[in-house]
Short mmCIF file of C-alpha atoms in Angstrom, two decimals:
data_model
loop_
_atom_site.label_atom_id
_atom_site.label_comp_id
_atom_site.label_asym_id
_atom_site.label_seq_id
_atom_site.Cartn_x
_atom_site.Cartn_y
_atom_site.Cartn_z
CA UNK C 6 5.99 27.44 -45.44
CA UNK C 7 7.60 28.28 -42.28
CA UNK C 8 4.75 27.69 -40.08
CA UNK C 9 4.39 23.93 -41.73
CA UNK C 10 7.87 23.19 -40.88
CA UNK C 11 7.93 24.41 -37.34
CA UNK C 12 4.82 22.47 -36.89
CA UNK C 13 6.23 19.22 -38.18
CA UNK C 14 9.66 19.74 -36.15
CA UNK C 15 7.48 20.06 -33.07
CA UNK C 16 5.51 17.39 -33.58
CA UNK C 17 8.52 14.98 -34.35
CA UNK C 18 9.86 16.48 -31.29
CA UNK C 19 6.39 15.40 -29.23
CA UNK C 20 7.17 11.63 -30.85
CA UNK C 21 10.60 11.54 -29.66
CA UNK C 22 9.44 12.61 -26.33
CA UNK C 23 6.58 9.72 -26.44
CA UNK C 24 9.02 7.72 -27.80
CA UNK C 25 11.83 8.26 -24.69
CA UNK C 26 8.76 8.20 -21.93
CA UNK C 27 7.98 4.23 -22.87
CA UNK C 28 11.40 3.62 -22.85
CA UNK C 29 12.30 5.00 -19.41
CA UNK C 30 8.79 3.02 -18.39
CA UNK C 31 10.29 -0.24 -19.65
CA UNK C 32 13.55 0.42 -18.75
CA UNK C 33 12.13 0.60 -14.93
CA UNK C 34 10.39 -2.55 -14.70
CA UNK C 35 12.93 -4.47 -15.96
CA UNK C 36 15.72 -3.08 -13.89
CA UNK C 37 13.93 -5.30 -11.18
CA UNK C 38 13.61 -9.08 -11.61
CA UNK C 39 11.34 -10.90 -10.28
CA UNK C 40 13.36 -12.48 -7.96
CA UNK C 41 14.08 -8.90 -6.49
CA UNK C 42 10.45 -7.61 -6.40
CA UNK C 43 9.61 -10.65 -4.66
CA UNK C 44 12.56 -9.81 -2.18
CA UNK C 45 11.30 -6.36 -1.98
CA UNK C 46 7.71 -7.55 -1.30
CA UNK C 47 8.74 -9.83 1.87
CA UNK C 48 11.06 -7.31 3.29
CA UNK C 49 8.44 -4.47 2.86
CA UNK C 50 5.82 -6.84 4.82
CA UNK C 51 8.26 -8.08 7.43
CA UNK C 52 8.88 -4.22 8.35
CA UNK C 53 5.23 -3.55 9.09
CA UNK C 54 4.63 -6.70 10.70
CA UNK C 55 7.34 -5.68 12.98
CA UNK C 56 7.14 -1.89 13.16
CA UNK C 57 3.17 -2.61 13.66
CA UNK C 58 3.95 -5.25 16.86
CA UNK C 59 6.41 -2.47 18.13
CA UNK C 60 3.76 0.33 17.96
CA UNK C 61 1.08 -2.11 19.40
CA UNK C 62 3.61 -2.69 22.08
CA UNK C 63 4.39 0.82 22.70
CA UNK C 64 0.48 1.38 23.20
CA UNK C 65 -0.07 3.67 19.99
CA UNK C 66 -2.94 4.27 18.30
CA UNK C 67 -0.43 4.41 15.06
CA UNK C 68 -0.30 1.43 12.42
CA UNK C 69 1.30 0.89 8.96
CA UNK C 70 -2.25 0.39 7.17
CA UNK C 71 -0.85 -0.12 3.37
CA UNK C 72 2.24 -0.79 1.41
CA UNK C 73 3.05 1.07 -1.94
CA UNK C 74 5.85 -0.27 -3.86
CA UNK C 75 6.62 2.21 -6.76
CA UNK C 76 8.81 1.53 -9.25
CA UNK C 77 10.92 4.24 -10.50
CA UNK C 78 14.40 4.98 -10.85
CA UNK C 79 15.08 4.29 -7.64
CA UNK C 80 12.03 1.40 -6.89
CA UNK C 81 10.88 2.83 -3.88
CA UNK C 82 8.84 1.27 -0.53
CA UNK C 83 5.97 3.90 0.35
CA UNK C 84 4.24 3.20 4.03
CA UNK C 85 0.75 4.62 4.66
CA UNK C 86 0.30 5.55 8.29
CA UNK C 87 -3.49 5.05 9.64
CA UNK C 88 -5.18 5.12 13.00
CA UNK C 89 -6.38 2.06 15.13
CA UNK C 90 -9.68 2.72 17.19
CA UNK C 91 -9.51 -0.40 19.72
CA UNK C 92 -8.19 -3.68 19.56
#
């Protein structure tokens, strides 16, 4: 039956697809050793250590609050901007 097969060829096609998503997810994480996460870790914390003591210095209000690292295809460095009532 016709219905039965296109069925089956889309659900082989949904496995595949499954199938190619975990890869890519693997694939990701180990494109980046340890070593270089680490790396990437410091350097990401130096930068808002420093681009925090510039703001400070500069009198804003402005501070890099949080740190996302997200690791894609490029691994990316994601700052979160927040506010600072007082000091």
């Amino acid at each position: 039956m016709n219905i039965t097969k296109n069925t089956e060829e889309n659900m082989g096609l949904l496995d595949k697809a499954k199938e190619s998503v975990e890869k890519a997810k693997d694939i990701s994480l180990d494109l980046v050793s340890d070593e270089n996460l680490a790396s990437m870790i410091v350097a990401a914390c130096t930068k808002q250590e420093n681009v925090n003591e510039a703001l400070k210095t500069k009198g804003s209000i402005y501070r890099i609050a949080d740190i996302d690292l997200v690791m894609g295809i490029p691994p990316k460095v994601v700052f979160s901007i927040h506010r600072e009532f007082g000091d």
